Amino acid sequence: MTGMESPRDIRARIARSQWTKPTTGLAPAYAQANVVILDRRYAFDFLLFCVRNSKPCPILEVLEPGVTEPHATAPGADIRTDVPLYRVWRKGRLEQEATDITGCFDAGMVSFLLGCSFTFEASLTGAGVPVRNIEEGKNVSMYVTNRKCASAGPFSAPLVVTMRPIPNDLVMRAVRITSRYSLAHGAPIQVGDPGALGIRDLDRPDFGDPVTVKDGETPVFWACGVTSSLAVLSAEPELCITHAPGHMFITDVLNETLAAL
Amino acid sequence: MTGMESPRDIRARIARSQWTKPTTGLAPAYAQANVVILDRRYAFDFLLFCVRNSKPCPILEVLEPGVTEPHATAPGADIRTDVPLYRVWRKGRLEQEATDITGCFDAGMVSFLLGCSFTFEASLTGAGVPVRNIEEGKNVSMYVTNRKCASAGPFSAPLVVTMRPIPNDLVMRAVRITSRYSLAHGAPIQVGDPGALGIRDLDRPDFGDPVTVKDGETPVFWACGVTSSLAVLSAEPELCITHAPGHMFITDVLNETLAAL
């Protein structure tokens, strides 16, 4: 599978379970999405959580109860089959991972597609800003911070951030570039001070892998979509389905159409 | 009452019904909001309508069921008393106008505050772009277009736009300036061609007043918050409360904090 395949072709392959790995680097010109699926009785409160916390949870599309096709962002796709790996949660606990959730999706379920930092990683590398997790072939480093998101109904969560070490003289360029992508977490929320976020040791991320921070580099922190997973689990819904970390839904939306100015 | 009064002071005066007129020009540095209040059973679908149509319906704040204080945008305010003039609708029909809705607000009601173009009008005039409706002391011209908003549940509406005639050589400046305010309708949706929007006669707006279009000026069209009123009425809810046109809720949010880049 190469970066030249269309999102539609890649999704078709994923639907046949011929691709069950992370989606980093696939169809790099197109936006990928975090996925959260839960019952309609939680839908207002969870949508409000996303609206109130748009940096970690930027809304790309919401599918109304029972709708399986993301008409706006991926016409023809099926949210029940087109994610490489799902996680099925019962009362906030992981029950199983699955490549197809057709069996547990019902007419009351609402699906949320939320923006992902893969969108701005392509723009960073395209502008000469190195992205260490890509260079080292690792998952990005993620940390639970001491900042609380605004809660909504039963949903609450600490802000989760990603960290990328940026050469000191390129930090402002990284800020400028990512600021354009408000639907992919936008500008960093912190530059250079892990302690201010309550992060004690960059080498021990809460999710993902540690990456090398070189001399002359500054750790830069962006809001992270994993925040949405912590929020949805905080409510301990009877049933909830998310993508497995790194195994995103690939949309037909060009990254550049999400950019401001 | 002058432009120097604080939003808090103006709201206090409004709460005492000492100001029941339109709010244009009051506390011009601060964002004003369209108001929609309706029962919680409509809340998910209406919030989704706003998310799907963020140009006409940019969300500043949503108050959960029964909450009367806009904690995020106007701490200490009361959504039941601090709008100069409300409209109370039953099954989509206007029942009465009121300066206080304490009597019909109940624990199930959800309040939506949506951005308003007053925010960018101040920036336009501040950058030397004339705003004709202000110059002529009129309400802005509004038109129902031939474009349909994305619907959500029972909510649907045509896109409503405002029109401001802009001197030809300042059109790009007006586009550039308003593009920064995505929470106040953002960039124009059309420049120079009323017919493309299905507007037959600029002198006969559907809402507001006609204004003079001079030789050497181009009509420029922006998405309008009145769209949200048409959407909410389309569902014919048992009870719904909105602000009366032009009689907005004044927040403590500085316009400039809503601006991108």
Short mmCIF file of C-alpha atoms in Angstrom, two decimals:
data_model
loop_
_atom_site.label_atom_id
_atom_site.label_comp_id
_atom_site.label_asym_id
_atom_site.label_seq_id
_atom_site.Cartn_x
_atom_site.Cartn_y
_atom_site.Cartn_z
CA MET A 1 0.00 0.00 0.00
CA THR A 2 1.51 3.33 -0.99
CA GLY A 3 0.77 6.97 -0.24
CA MET A 4 -0.64 7.30 -3.75
CA GLU A 5 -3.70 5.10 -3.17
CA SER A 6 -6.95 7.03 -2.84
CA PRO A 7 -8.74 7.15 0.53
CA ARG A 8 -11.59 5.19 -1.06
CA ASP A 9 -9.27 2.40 -2.20
CA ILE A 10 -7.56 2.23 1.17
CA ARG A 11 -10.89 2.11 3.00
CA ALA A 12 -12.04 -0.73 0.75
CA ARG A 13 -8.91 -2.67 1.65
CA ILE A 14 -9.45 -1.92 5.34
CA ALA A 15 -13.09 -3.06 5.11
CA ARG A 16 -11.85 -6.43 3.83
CA SER A 17 -9.47 -6.58 6.84
CA GLN A 18 -6.50 -6.51 4.47
CA TRP A 19 -5.04 -3.62 6.46
CA THR A 20 -5.29 -3.77 10.27
CA LYS A 21 -2.23 -1.70 11.18
CA PRO A 22 -1.90 1.99 12.15
CA THR A 23 -2.75 4.46 9.40
CA THR A 24 0.20 6.85 9.77
CA GLY A 25 1.47 7.84 6.35
CA LEU A 26 -1.49 6.44 4.39
CA ALA A 27 -3.05 8.91 1.91
CA PRO A 28 -1.03 11.70 3.54
CA ALA A 29 -2.84 14.52 1.74
CA TYR A 30 -6.13 13.54 3.38
CA ALA A 31 -7.44 14.17 6.89
CA GLN A 32 -7.72 11.23 9.24
CA ALA A 33 -10.15 11.08 12.14
CA ASN A 34 -10.48 9.91 15.71
CA VAL A 35 -13.69 7.88 16.08
CA VAL A 36 -16.11 7.75 19.02
CA ILE A 37 -19.42 5.87 18.75
CA LEU A 38 -21.98 5.84 21.54
CA ASP A 39 -25.69 5.71 22.26
CA ARG A 40 -27.93 8.65 21.40
CA ARG A 41 -28.78 9.27 25.04
CA TYR A 42 -25.22 10.53 25.49
CA ALA A 43 -25.09 12.40 22.19
CA PHE A 44 -25.93 15.95 23.32
CA ASP A 45 -23.56 15.90 26.27
CA PHE A 46 -20.70 14.40 24.28
CA LEU A 47 -21.21 16.80 21.36
CA LEU A 48 -21.22 19.65 23.88
CA PHE A 49 -17.99 18.31 25.40
CA CYS A 50 -16.40 18.46 21.94
CA VAL A 51 -17.73 21.97 21.27
CA ARG A 52 -16.38 23.18 24.62
CA ASN A 53 -13.00 21.54 24.05
CA SER A 54 -12.45 22.11 20.37
CA LYS A 55 -8.66 22.05 20.56
CA PRO A 56 -8.43 18.40 21.64
CA CYS A 57 -11.79 17.45 20.06
CA PRO A 58 -12.28 19.31 16.73
CA ILE A 59 -15.46 18.07 15.06
CA LEU A 60 -15.12 16.90 11.46
CA GLU A 61 -18.50 15.16 11.21
CA VAL A 62 -21.27 13.72 13.38
CA LEU A 63 -23.46 10.88 12.09
CA GLU A 64 -27.00 10.92 13.43
CA PRO A 65 -28.44 7.86 15.22
CA GLY A 66 -28.10 4.70 13.15
CA VAL A 67 -26.38 6.44 10.23
CA THR A 68 -23.36 4.47 9.01
CA GLU A 69 -22.17 6.58 6.06
CA PRO A 70 -20.18 9.77 6.68
CA HIS A 71 -21.94 11.72 3.92
CA ALA A 72 -19.90 14.89 4.41
CA THR A 73 -16.36 13.60 4.82
CA ALA A 74 -16.35 10.16 3.14
CA PRO A 75 -19.35 9.45 0.90
CA GLY A 76 -19.81 5.72 0.34
CA ALA A 77 -17.79 4.71 3.40
CA ASP A 78 -19.15 2.60 6.27
CA ILE A 79 -18.19 3.60 9.80
CA ARG A 80 -18.78 -0.01 10.96
CA THR A 81 -16.09 -1.56 8.76
CA ASP A 82 -13.70 1.13 7.51
CA VAL A 83 -11.50 1.59 10.59
CA PRO A 84 -8.55 -0.84 10.69
CA LEU A 85 -8.98 -1.67 14.36
CA TYR A 86 -11.77 -0.77 16.79
CA ARG A 87 -11.95 -0.98 20.55
CA VAL A 88 -15.25 -2.02 22.11
CA TRP A 89 -15.80 -0.78 25.66
CA ARG A 90 -18.47 -1.83 28.20
CA LYS A 91 -19.03 0.48 31.16
CA GLY A 92 -15.67 2.11 30.52
CA ARG A 93 -13.70 -1.15 30.37
CA LEU A 94 -12.08 -2.60 27.26
CA GLU A 95 -14.04 -5.67 26.18
CA GLN A 96 -12.37 -6.50 22.88
CA GLU A 97 -10.59 -5.22 19.81
CA ALA A 98 -12.28 -5.86 16.47
CA THR A 99 -11.84 -5.11 12.76
CA ASP A 100 -15.60 -4.89 12.18
CA ILE A 101 -18.31 -3.65 14.56
CA THR A 102 -21.36 -4.44 12.44
CA GLY A 103 -22.50 -6.90 15.10
CA CYS A 104 -22.69 -4.37 17.92
CA PHE A 105 -23.77 -1.23 16.02
CA ASP A 106 -27.48 -0.48 16.41
CA ALA A 107 -30.01 2.13 15.27
CA GLY A 108 -29.45 4.29 18.35
CA MET A 109 -25.73 4.80 17.88
CA VAL A 110 -24.21 8.18 17.06
CA SER A 111 -20.74 8.41 15.49
CA PHE A 112 -18.31 11.28 16.00
CA LEU A 113 -15.33 11.92 13.71
CA LEU A 114 -12.75 14.22 15.29
CA GLY A 115 -9.67 15.80 13.69
CA CYS A 116 -6.20 14.31 14.07
CA SER A 117 -2.68 15.73 14.19
CA PHE A 118 -1.58 13.63 11.20
CA THR A 119 -3.01 16.56 9.22
CA PHE A 120 -0.42 19.04 10.41
CA GLU A 121 2.49 16.58 10.55
CA ALA A 122 2.47 16.48 6.76
CA SER A 123 2.57 20.27 6.64
CA LEU A 124 5.42 20.43 9.16
CA THR A 125 7.64 18.04 7.24
CA GLY A 126 6.66 19.78 4.00
CA ALA A 127 7.98 23.03 5.46
CA GLY A 128 11.26 21.56 6.66
CA VAL A 129 10.26 21.06 10.30
CA PRO A 130 11.37 17.58 11.40
CA VAL A 131 8.78 15.34 13.08
CA ARG A 132 10.74 13.05 15.36
CA ASN A 133 8.13 10.31 15.79
CA ILE A 134 7.99 9.91 12.00
CA GLU A 135 11.79 9.99 11.70
CA GLU A 136 12.12 7.29 14.36
CA GLY A 137 9.17 5.21 13.13
CA LYS A 138 7.40 5.51 16.46
CA ASN A 139 3.97 6.45 17.74
CA VAL A 140 3.90 10.07 18.94
CA SER A 141 4.55 10.65 22.68
CA MET A 142 1.35 11.46 24.61
CA TYR A 143 0.97 12.77 28.16
CA VAL A 144 -1.93 13.31 30.55
CA THR A 145 -1.62 16.90 31.81
CA ASN A 146 -2.71 18.74 34.95
CA ARG A 147 -5.20 20.80 32.93
CA LYS A 148 -8.87 19.88 33.11
CA CYS A 149 -11.11 20.11 30.08
CA ALA A 150 -14.45 21.87 30.45
CA SER A 151 -16.86 19.09 31.39
CA ALA A 152 -20.31 18.48 29.90
CA GLY A 153 -22.90 16.29 31.59
CA PRO A 154 -21.16 13.04 32.61
CA PHE A 155 -18.12 13.70 30.42
CA SER A 156 -14.90 15.02 31.90
CA ALA A 157 -11.23 14.48 31.21
CA PRO A 158 -7.78 15.90 31.73
CA LEU A 159 -6.27 17.45 28.63
CA VAL A 160 -4.01 14.96 26.87
CA VAL A 161 -1.19 16.38 24.75
CA THR A 162 1.25 15.15 22.15
CA MET A 163 4.88 16.28 22.31
CA ARG A 164 7.22 16.82 19.39
CA PRO A 165 10.79 18.07 19.92
CA ILE A 166 11.41 20.98 17.53
CA PRO A 167 14.80 22.58 16.75
CA ASN A 168 14.88 25.88 18.65
CA ASP A 169 15.13 28.01 15.54
CA LEU A 170 12.09 26.32 13.98
CA VAL A 171 9.70 26.59 16.93
CA MET A 172 7.98 29.73 15.66
CA ARG A 173 7.60 28.16 12.23
CA ALA A 174 5.97 25.11 13.83
CA VAL A 175 3.59 27.38 15.76
CA ARG A 176 2.75 29.37 12.65
CA ILE A 177 2.09 26.32 10.49
CA THR A 178 -0.03 24.38 12.97
CA SER A 179 -2.06 27.49 13.87
CA ARG A 180 -3.68 27.19 10.45
CA TYR A 181 -5.23 23.81 11.25
CA SER A 182 -7.83 24.51 13.91
CA LEU A 183 -9.66 21.32 12.88
CA ALA A 184 -6.49 19.34 13.58
CA HIS A 185 -5.73 20.70 17.09
CA GLY A 186 -4.31 24.01 15.82
CA ALA A 187 -1.54 25.94 17.57
CA PRO A 188 0.44 24.35 20.41
CA ILE A 189 -0.97 24.77 23.89
CA GLN A 190 2.48 25.00 25.50
CA VAL A 191 6.06 25.50 24.38
CA GLY A 192 9.13 24.43 26.31
CA ASP A 193 7.88 23.80 29.86
CA PRO A 194 6.69 20.24 30.57
CA GLY A 195 6.49 21.06 34.29
CA ALA A 196 3.85 23.71 33.65
CA LEU A 197 1.62 20.92 32.34
CA GLY A 198 2.45 18.61 35.24
CA ILE A 199 4.63 16.37 33.06
CA ARG A 200 7.52 15.05 35.16
CA ASP A 201 9.46 12.92 32.70
CA LEU A 202 9.33 13.27 28.93
CA ASP A 203 10.90 9.82 28.61
CA ARG A 204 7.84 8.22 30.20
CA PRO A 205 4.80 9.15 28.11
CA ASP A 206 1.38 7.95 29.26
CA PHE A 207 0.55 6.72 25.75
CA GLY A 208 2.66 6.09 22.66
CA ASP A 209 6.44 5.90 22.57
CA PRO A 210 9.23 8.09 23.95
CA VAL A 211 11.26 9.88 21.26
CA THR A 212 14.73 11.42 21.28
CA VAL A 213 14.96 15.08 22.35
CA LYS A 214 18.26 16.43 21.03
CA ASP A 215 20.39 19.30 22.30
CA GLY A 216 19.11 22.55 20.86
CA GLU A 217 15.53 21.32 20.66
CA THR A 218 12.42 22.50 22.50
CA PRO A 219 9.57 20.19 23.51
CA VAL A 220 6.35 21.55 21.98
CA PHE A 221 2.93 20.37 23.14
CA TRP A 222 -0.29 20.11 21.14
CA ALA A 223 -3.79 19.10 22.29
CA CYS A 224 -4.46 15.43 21.47
CA GLY A 225 -7.51 13.49 20.31
CA VAL A 226 -6.94 10.82 22.95
CA THR A 227 -8.60 13.35 25.26
CA SER A 228 -11.90 12.35 23.62
CA SER A 229 -11.35 8.69 24.51
CA LEU A 230 -10.69 9.52 28.17
CA ALA A 231 -13.79 11.72 28.21
CA VAL A 232 -16.10 9.11 26.76
CA LEU A 233 -14.80 6.43 29.12
CA SER A 234 -15.25 8.76 32.11
CA ALA A 235 -19.02 8.45 31.69
CA GLU A 236 -18.80 4.63 31.77
CA PRO A 237 -21.45 4.18 29.08
CA GLU A 238 -23.01 0.73 28.74
CA LEU A 239 -21.39 0.44 25.29
CA CYS A 240 -18.91 2.64 23.50
CA ILE A 241 -16.73 2.05 20.46
CA THR A 242 -13.54 3.92 19.56
CA HIS A 243 -10.73 3.45 17.08
CA ALA A 244 -7.63 1.75 18.48
CA PRO A 245 -4.87 4.35 18.98
CA GLY A 246 -3.20 5.21 15.67
CA HIS A 247 -5.76 3.22 13.68
CA MET A 248 -7.71 6.17 12.31
CA PHE A 249 -10.62 6.61 9.90
CA ILE A 250 -9.32 8.03 6.60
CA THR A 251 -11.60 10.69 5.09
CA ASP A 252 -11.84 12.14 1.57
CA VAL A 253 -11.16 15.63 2.98
CA LEU A 254 -7.92 17.21 1.77
CA ASN A 255 -5.90 18.52 4.71
CA GLU A 256 -5.52 21.85 2.96
CA THR A 257 -9.29 22.40 2.82
CA LEU A 258 -9.25 22.39 6.64
CA ALA A 259 -6.67 25.18 6.79
CA ALA A 260 -7.47 28.75 7.78
CA LEU A 261 -5.96 31.62 5.82
CA MET B 1 -25.55 55.03 27.63
CA THR B 2 -22.17 55.30 25.93
CA GLY B 3 -19.78 52.90 24.27
CA MET B 4 -17.54 53.19 27.33
CA GLU B 5 -19.89 51.38 29.71
CA SER B 6 -18.80 47.86 30.58
CA PRO B 7 -20.84 44.90 29.34
CA ARG B 8 -21.69 44.10 32.96
CA ASP B 9 -23.07 47.60 33.58
CA ILE B 10 -25.08 47.54 30.36
CA ARG B 11 -26.52 44.12 31.17
CA ALA B 12 -27.55 45.36 34.63
CA ARG B 13 -29.39 48.24 33.01
CA ILE B 14 -31.03 45.88 30.52
CA ALA B 15 -32.07 43.53 33.34
CA ARG B 16 -33.92 46.45 34.94
CA SER B 17 -35.65 47.08 31.58
CA GLN B 18 -33.95 50.47 31.37
CA TRP B 19 -32.71 49.60 27.88
CA THR B 20 -35.12 47.77 25.55
CA LYS B 21 -33.76 48.97 22.20
CA PRO B 22 -31.36 47.31 19.72
CA THR B 23 -27.82 46.84 20.99
CA THR B 24 -25.89 48.07 17.94
CA GLY B 25 -22.96 50.20 19.04
CA LEU B 26 -23.16 49.26 22.74
CA ALA B 27 -19.83 48.11 24.23
CA PRO B 28 -18.41 47.87 20.71
CA ALA B 29 -15.22 46.08 21.75
CA TYR B 30 -17.23 43.11 23.04
CA ALA B 31 -18.91 40.26 21.19
CA GLN B 32 -22.69 40.19 21.06
CA ALA B 33 -24.71 37.03 20.62
CA ASN B 34 -27.80 35.66 18.95
CA VAL B 35 -29.89 33.75 21.50
CA VAL B 36 -31.93 30.56 21.03
CA ILE B 37 -33.53 28.80 24.01
CA LEU B 38 -35.41 25.53 23.68
CA ASP B 39 -36.23 22.29 25.47
CA ARG B 40 -33.55 19.69 26.07
CA ARG B 41 -35.27 17.14 23.86
CA TYR B 42 -34.26 19.28 20.88
CA ALA B 43 -30.80 20.09 22.20
CA PHE B 44 -28.69 17.48 20.37
CA ASP B 45 -30.30 18.09 17.00
CA PHE B 46 -30.10 21.87 17.29
CA LEU B 47 -26.49 21.77 18.50
CA LEU B 48 -25.70 19.50 15.56
CA PHE B 49 -27.43 21.96 13.20
CA CYS B 50 -25.13 24.70 14.52
CA VAL B 51 -22.02 22.50 14.21
CA ARG B 52 -22.94 21.62 10.62
CA ASN B 53 -23.65 25.24 9.71
CA SER B 54 -20.96 27.07 11.60
CA LYS B 55 -20.83 30.05 9.24
CA PRO B 56 -24.38 31.24 10.00
CA CYS B 57 -24.45 29.63 13.48
CA PRO B 58 -21.03 29.96 15.19
CA ILE B 59 -21.27 28.65 18.75
CA LEU B 60 -20.04 30.99 21.49
CA GLU B 61 -21.55 29.10 24.43
CA VAL B 62 -24.19 26.50 25.25
CA LEU B 63 -25.87 26.48 28.68
CA GLU B 64 -26.91 23.03 29.87
CA PRO B 65 -30.54 22.34 30.87
CA GLY B 66 -31.81 24.81 33.46
CA VAL B 67 -28.55 26.77 33.63
CA THR B 68 -29.17 30.53 33.52
CA GLU B 69 -25.63 31.92 33.86
CA PRO B 70 -23.29 31.94 30.85
CA HIS B 71 -20.22 30.98 32.88
CA ALA B 72 -17.83 31.10 29.95
CA THR B 73 -18.83 34.28 28.13
CA ALA B 74 -20.58 36.42 30.78
CA PRO B 75 -20.05 35.30 34.39
CA GLY B 76 -22.74 36.68 36.68
CA ALA B 77 -25.20 37.36 33.86
CA ASP B 78 -28.70 35.87 33.67
CA ILE B 79 -29.93 34.66 30.30
CA ARG B 80 -33.55 35.16 31.45
CA THR B 81 -33.28 38.91 32.00
CA ASP B 82 -30.20 40.28 30.24
CA VAL B 83 -31.49 40.48 26.66
CA PRO B 84 -33.27 43.78 25.92
CA LEU B 85 -36.15 42.15 24.06
CA TYR B 86 -37.08 38.49 23.70
CA ARG B 87 -39.49 36.76 21.37
CA VAL B 88 -41.51 33.85 22.75
CA TRP B 89 -42.69 31.33 20.15
CA ARG B 90 -45.24 28.51 20.50
CA LYS B 91 -45.20 25.82 17.82
CA GLY B 92 -43.25 28.12 15.53
CA ARG B 93 -45.61 31.08 15.90
CA LEU B 94 -44.80 34.34 17.67
CA GLU B 95 -46.77 34.50 20.92
CA GLN B 96 -45.34 37.64 22.49
CA GLU B 97 -42.35 39.90 22.93
CA ALA B 98 -41.01 40.29 26.46
CA THR B 99 -38.18 41.98 28.36
CA ASP B 100 -37.94 39.13 30.89
CA ILE B 101 -38.58 35.41 30.37
CA THR B 102 -38.17 34.23 33.95
CA GLY B 103 -41.82 33.14 33.93
CA CYS B 104 -41.48 30.72 31.03
CA PHE B 105 -37.93 29.41 31.56
CA ASP B 106 -37.84 25.97 33.18
CA ALA B 107 -35.28 23.39 34.31
CA GLY B 108 -35.33 21.60 30.95
CA MET B 109 -34.35 24.57 28.82
CA VAL B 110 -31.05 24.78 26.97
CA SER B 111 -29.67 28.16 25.86
CA PHE B 112 -27.48 28.71 22.81
CA LEU B 113 -25.38 31.85 22.29
CA LEU B 114 -24.28 32.28 18.68
CA GLY B 115 -21.83 34.81 17.22
CA CYS B 116 -22.98 38.03 15.56
CA SER B 117 -21.64 40.22 12.77
CA PHE B 118 -21.46 43.27 15.06
CA THR B 119 -18.05 41.81 15.95
CA PHE B 120 -16.58 42.37 12.52
CA GLU B 121 -18.40 45.63 11.78
CA ALA B 122 -16.23 47.33 14.40
CA SER B 123 -13.11 45.93 12.73
CA LEU B 124 -14.27 47.03 9.28
CA THR B 125 -14.88 50.64 10.30
CA GLY B 126 -11.63 50.57 12.30
CA ALA B 127 -9.79 49.68 9.09
CA GLY B 128 -11.44 52.37 6.99
CA VAL B 129 -14.08 50.16 5.36
CA PRO B 130 -17.43 51.97 5.51
CA VAL B 131 -20.42 50.06 6.91
CA ARG B 132 -23.47 51.55 5.23
CA ASN B 133 -26.11 50.38 7.71
CA ILE B 134 -24.20 52.10 10.52
CA GLU B 135 -23.67 55.24 8.43
CA GLU B 136 -27.38 55.42 7.65
CA GLY B 137 -28.53 54.44 11.15
CA LYS B 138 -30.42 51.43 9.83
CA ASN B 139 -30.68 47.73 10.58
CA VAL B 140 -28.50 45.68 8.21
CA SER B 141 -30.21 44.32 5.05
CA MET B 142 -30.95 40.58 5.29
CA TYR B 143 -32.05 38.18 2.55
CA VAL B 144 -33.25 34.58 2.43
CA THR B 145 -31.12 32.83 -0.20
CA ASN B 146 -31.60 29.82 -2.46
CA ARG B 147 -28.94 27.88 -0.55
CA LYS B 148 -30.06 25.23 1.91
CA CYS B 149 -28.24 24.68 5.17
CA ALA B 150 -27.31 21.12 6.13
CA SER B 151 -30.28 19.90 8.16
CA ALA B 152 -30.14 18.04 11.49
CA GLY B 153 -33.11 16.11 12.85
CA PRO B 154 -36.18 18.37 12.57
CA PHE B 155 -34.11 21.51 11.95
CA SER B 156 -33.69 22.89 8.45
CA ALA B 157 -33.42 26.36 6.98
CA PRO B 158 -32.34 28.32 3.96
CA LEU B 159 -29.13 30.27 4.46
CA VAL B 160 -29.91 33.87 5.40
CA VAL B 161 -27.30 36.49 4.52
CA THR B 162 -26.55 40.09 5.36
CA MET B 163 -25.47 42.49 2.61
CA ARG B 164 -23.11 45.42 2.95
CA PRO B 165 -22.17 47.56 -0.08
CA ILE B 166 -18.38 47.92 -0.14
CA PRO B 167 -16.37 50.34 -2.34
CA ASN B 168 -14.87 48.24 -5.12
CA ASP B 169 -11.28 48.95 -4.13
CA LEU B 170 -11.93 47.89 -0.52
CA VAL B 171 -13.65 44.56 -1.22
CA MET B 172 -10.52 42.47 -0.74
CA ARG B 173 -9.76 44.32 2.49
CA ALA B 174 -13.27 43.53 3.74
CA VAL B 175 -12.79 39.86 2.84
CA ARG B 176 -9.40 39.75 4.54
CA ILE B 177 -10.62 41.41 7.75
CA THR B 178 -13.80 39.39 8.20
CA SER B 179 -12.00 36.11 7.42
CA ARG B 180 -10.33 36.45 10.82
CA TYR B 181 -13.63 36.21 12.70
CA SER B 182 -14.85 32.67 12.14
CA LEU B 183 -16.92 32.94 15.34
CA ALA B 184 -18.70 35.97 13.86
CA HIS B 185 -19.63 34.49 10.44
CA GLY B 186 -16.12 34.85 8.98
CA ALA B 187 -15.41 35.52 5.31
CA PRO B 188 -18.21 36.50 2.93
CA ILE B 189 -20.05 33.67 1.24
CA GLN B 190 -20.58 35.63 -1.98
CA VAL B 191 -19.24 38.79 -3.58
CA GLY B 192 -21.01 40.83 -6.21
CA ASP B 193 -23.71 38.53 -7.58
CA PRO B 194 -27.08 38.69 -5.77
CA GLY B 195 -28.66 36.56 -8.50
CA ALA B 196 -26.35 33.65 -7.69
CA LEU B 197 -27.98 33.57 -4.26
CA GLY B 198 -31.49 33.89 -5.67
CA ILE B 199 -31.82 37.50 -4.50
CA ARG B 200 -33.91 39.43 -7.04
CA ASP B 201 -34.01 42.93 -5.61
CA LEU B 202 -31.48 44.34 -3.15
CA ASP B 203 -33.94 47.13 -2.33
CA ARG B 204 -36.38 44.63 -0.87
CA PRO B 205 -34.62 42.74 1.93
CA ASP B 206 -36.53 39.97 3.70
CA PHE B 207 -35.49 41.35 7.10
CA GLY B 208 -33.99 44.66 8.21
CA ASP B 209 -33.81 47.81 6.11
CA PRO B 210 -32.67 48.55 2.57
CA VAL B 211 -29.48 50.64 2.37
CA THR B 212 -28.00 52.79 -0.39
CA VAL B 213 -25.69 51.03 -2.86
CA LYS B 214 -23.57 53.72 -4.53
CA ASP B 215 -21.88 53.70 -7.93
CA GLY B 216 -18.52 52.00 -7.64
CA GLU B 217 -19.65 49.72 -4.84
CA THR B 218 -20.04 45.94 -4.75
CA PRO B 219 -22.69 44.14 -2.71
CA VAL B 220 -20.93 41.68 -0.38
CA PHE B 221 -22.84 38.90 1.39
CA TRP B 222 -22.10 37.30 4.76
CA ALA B 223 -23.86 34.40 6.51
CA CYS B 224 -26.36 35.71 9.07
CA GLY B 225 -27.45 34.55 12.53
CA VAL B 226 -31.12 34.92 11.60
CA THR B 227 -30.59 31.55 9.91
CA SER B 228 -30.67 30.03 13.41
CA SER B 229 -34.08 31.56 14.12
CA LEU B 230 -35.54 30.14 10.90
CA ALA B 231 -34.04 26.74 11.73
CA VAL B 232 -35.46 26.60 15.23
CA LEU B 233 -38.90 27.68 14.06
CA SER B 234 -38.85 25.06 11.29
CA ALA B 235 -39.13 22.35 13.95
CA GLU B 236 -42.22 24.04 15.46
CA PRO B 237 -41.18 23.29 19.04
CA GLU B 238 -43.86 23.60 21.71
CA LEU B 239 -41.92 26.53 23.20
CA CYS B 240 -38.90 28.42 21.95
CA ILE B 241 -37.39 31.74 22.95
CA THR B 242 -35.11 33.93 20.83
CA HIS B 243 -33.81 37.48 21.03
CA ALA B 244 -35.76 40.03 18.99
CA PRO B 245 -33.75 40.96 15.86
CA GLY B 246 -30.98 43.41 16.71
CA HIS B 247 -31.59 43.05 20.46
CA MET B 248 -28.57 40.90 21.24
CA PHE B 249 -27.00 39.46 24.39
CA ILE B 250 -23.80 41.37 25.21
CA THR B 251 -20.95 39.15 26.41
CA ASP B 252 -17.71 39.92 28.27
CA VAL B 253 -15.71 38.44 25.39
CA LEU B 254 -13.48 40.91 23.58
CA ASN B 255 -14.02 40.70 19.82
CA GLU B 256 -10.29 40.43 19.29
CA THR B 257 -10.05 37.25 21.38
CA LEU B 258 -12.33 35.60 18.80
CA ALA B 259 -9.99 36.47 15.94
CA ALA B 260 -7.78 33.95 14.16
CA LEU B 261 -4.20 34.87 13.32
#
